[in-house]
CSV table of C-alpha atoms in Angstrom, one decimal:
chain,number,residue,atom,x,y,z
A,50,UNK,CA,-39.2,-1.4,21.6
A,51,UNK,CA,-38.0,-4.2,19.4
A,52,UNK,CA,-40.3,-7.1,18.6
A,53,UNK,CA,-39.4,-10.5,20.1
A,54,UNK,CA,-38.4,-12.9,17.3
A,55,UNK,CA,-37.8,-16.0,19.4
A,56,UNK,CA,-41.0,-17.7,18.3
A,57,UNK,CA,-40.3,-16.9,14.6
A,58,UNK,CA,-36.8,-18.4,14.9
A,59,UNK,CA,-38.0,-21.5,16.6
A,60,UNK,CA,-40.9,-22.1,14.1
A,61,UNK,CA,-38.5,-21.5,11.2
A,62,UNK,CA,-36.1,-24.1,12.7
A,63,UNK,CA,-38.8,-26.6,13.2
A,64,UNK,CA,-40.2,-26.2,9.7
A,65,UNK,CA,-36.7,-26.7,8.3
A,66,UNK,CA,-36.3,-29.9,10.4
A,67,UNK,CA,-39.7,-31.0,9.1
A,68,UNK,CA,-38.7,-30.5,5.5
A,69,UNK,CA,-35.4,-32.2,6.0
A,70,UNK,CA,-37.3,-35.2,7.6
A,71,UNK,CA,-39.7,-35.3,4.7
A,72,UNK,CA,-36.7,-35.4,2.3
A,73,UNK,CA,-35.2,-38.4,4.3
A,74,UNK,CA,-32.7,-36.5,6.4
A,75,UNK,CA,-33.8,-37.1,10.0
A,76,UNK,CA,-31.0,-35.0,11.7
A,77,UNK,CA,-29.7,-31.5,11.0
A,78,UNK,CA,-26.8,-29.8,12.7
A,79,UNK,CA,-27.2,-26.4,14.4
A,80,UNK,CA,-25.1,-25.0,11.6
A,81,UNK,CA,-27.4,-26.4,8.9
A,82,UNK,CA,-30.4,-24.9,10.7
A,83,UNK,CA,-28.6,-21.6,11.3
A,84,UNK,CA,-27.8,-21.3,7.5
A,85,UNK,CA,-31.5,-21.4,6.7
A,86,UNK,CA,-32.4,-18.9,9.5
A,87,UNK,CA,-29.3,-16.8,8.5
A,88,UNK,CA,-28.2,-16.5,12.1
A,89,UNK,CA,-25.4,-17.9,14.3
A,90,UNK,CA,-25.5,-21.5,15.3
A,91,UNK,CA,-25.4,-20.5,19.0
A,92,UNK,CA,-28.8,-18.7,18.6
A,93,UNK,CA,-30.2,-22.0,17.1
A,94,UNK,CA,-28.8,-24.1,19.9
A,95,UNK,CA,-30.3,-21.8,22.5
A,96,UNK,CA,-33.7,-21.7,20.7
A,97,UNK,CA,-33.8,-25.5,20.1
A,98,UNK,CA,-32.6,-26.1,23.7
A,99,UNK,CA,-35.8,-24.4,24.9
A,100,UNK,CA,-37.9,-26.4,22.4
A,101,UNK,CA,-36.1,-29.7,23.5
A,102,UNK,CA,-37.0,-29.0,27.1
A,103,UNK,CA,-40.6,-28.9,26.0
A,104,UNK,CA,-40.3,-32.3,24.3
A,105,UNK,CA,-40.7,-31.0,20.7
A,106,UNK,CA,-37.2,-31.9,19.4
A,107,UNK,CA,-34.5,-34.4,20.2
A,108,UNK,CA,-30.8,-33.8,20.2
A,109,UNK,CA,-28.2,-36.4,19.3
A,110,UNK,CA,-24.6,-36.0,20.5
A,111,UNK,CA,-21.5,-37.6,19.1
A,112,UNK,CA,-21.3,-39.2,15.6
A,113,UNK,CA,-24.3,-38.0,13.6
A,114,UNK,CA,-25.0,-35.2,16.0
A,115,UNK,CA,-27.8,-32.9,15.4
A,116,UNK,CA,-31.5,-32.1,15.9
A,117,UNK,CA,-34.6,-33.9,14.9
A,118,UNK,CA,-38.3,-33.5,15.6
A,119,UNK,CA,-39.6,-35.5,18.6
A,120,UNK,CA,-43.2,-35.5,17.2
A,121,UNK,CA,-44.8,-35.4,13.8
A,122,UNK,CA,-45.0,-31.8,12.4
A,123,UNK,CA,-48.8,-32.1,12.4
A,124,UNK,CA,-48.6,-32.7,16.2
A,125,UNK,CA,-46.6,-29.6,17.0
A,126,UNK,CA,-48.6,-26.5,17.3
A,127,UNK,CA,-47.4,-22.9,17.3
A,128,UNK,CA,-48.8,-22.7,20.8
A,129,UNK,CA,-46.5,-25.5,21.9
A,130,UNK,CA,-43.5,-23.6,20.4
A,131,UNK,CA,-44.6,-20.3,21.9
A,132,UNK,CA,-44.9,-21.8,25.3
A,133,UNK,CA,-41.5,-23.4,24.9
A,134,UNK,CA,-39.6,-20.3,23.9
A,135,UNK,CA,-41.5,-17.5,25.7
A,136,UNK,CA,-44.2,-18.3,28.2
A,137,UNK,CA,-44.5,-14.7,29.3
A,138,UNK,CA,-47.7,-12.8,28.7
A,139,UNK,CA,-47.7,-10.8,25.4
A,140,UNK,CA,-48.6,-7.6,27.2
A,141,UNK,CA,-47.5,-6.2,30.5
A,142,UNK,CA,-48.9,-3.6,32.8
A,143,UNK,CA,-47.0,-0.8,34.6
A,144,UNK,CA,-43.9,-2.0,36.5
A,145,UNK,CA,-45.0,0.2,39.4
A,146,UNK,CA,-48.5,1.0,40.7
A,147,UNK,CA,-49.9,4.1,38.9
A,148,UNK,CA,-51.2,7.0,40.9
A,149,UNK,CA,-54.4,5.6,42.5
A,150,UNK,CA,-55.6,9.2,43.3
A,151,UNK,CA,-55.8,9.8,39.5
A,152,UNK,CA,-59.1,8.6,37.9
A,153,UNK,CA,-57.1,7.1,35.0
A,154,UNK,CA,-54.4,5.7,37.2
A,155,UNK,CA,-57.0,4.0,39.4
A,156,UNK,CA,-58.9,2.4,36.5
A,157,UNK,CA,-56.3,1.7,33.7
A,158,UNK,CA,-54.9,-1.5,35.1
A,159,UNK,CA,-58.3,-3.3,35.4
A,160,UNK,CA,-59.5,-2.0,32.1
A,161,UNK,CA,-56.3,-3.1,30.3
A,162,UNK,CA,-56.2,-6.4,32.1
A,163,UNK,CA,-59.5,-7.4,30.6
A,164,UNK,CA,-58.5,-6.3,27.1
A,165,UNK,CA,-55.1,-8.0,27.3
A,166,UNK,CA,-56.7,-11.2,28.6
A,167,UNK,CA,-59.0,-11.4,25.7
A,168,UNK,CA,-56.2,-10.7,23.2
A,169,UNK,CA,-54.0,-13.3,24.8
A,170,UNK,CA,-56.7,-15.9,24.7
A,171,UNK,CA,-57.5,-15.1,21.0
A,172,UNK,CA,-53.8,-15.3,20.2
A,173,UNK,CA,-53.4,-18.7,22.0
A,174,UNK,CA,-56.4,-20.1,20.1
A,175,UNK,CA,-54.9,-19.1,16.7
A,176,UNK,CA,-51.5,-20.5,17.6
A,177,UNK,CA,-53.1,-23.7,18.8
A,178,UNK,CA,-54.9,-24.1,15.5
A,179,UNK,CA,-51.7,-23.9,13.4
A,180,UNK,CA,-49.1,-26.7,13.3
A,181,UNK,CA,-45.6,-26.8,12.0
A,182,UNK,CA,-46.9,-28.9,9.1
A,183,UNK,CA,-49.3,-26.0,8.3
A,184,UNK,CA,-46.5,-23.5,8.4
A,185,UNK,CA,-44.3,-25.7,6.1
A,186,UNK,CA,-47.2,-26.2,3.7
A,187,UNK,CA,-47.8,-22.5,3.5
A,188,UNK,CA,-44.1,-21.7,3.2
A,189,UNK,CA,-43.7,-24.1,0.3
A,190,UNK,CA,-46.6,-22.6,-1.6
A,191,UNK,CA,-45.4,-19.0,-1.5
């Protein structure tokens, strides 16, 4: 099963917008962002569209069209971005009910639900403690 890269693409795009803003360029086109991510501009528009609906970026149409941050990079957490691009739980249980006559089938869902809940909460705490500014700072030092 392939890993989901939606969060990574969105964070990359926001960090690039933050760096552009720091350099005095408040608006970047989808093509400019896509060049940094090394993907198609359609992927960037889709990703930033999700982020825009969450109020993290603004889009300008017409002359001078492009994307800009709606908040300071310090005020955008990775949890904000995560929730904007993929609010589904990280882990899922069986799509169908396991065999409840089996001792493992009967107990596996409750056991895993507890573990998955703790992992999800720990992940959300970590994402909430990291901002786009933190990612940009770390990116520029490596």
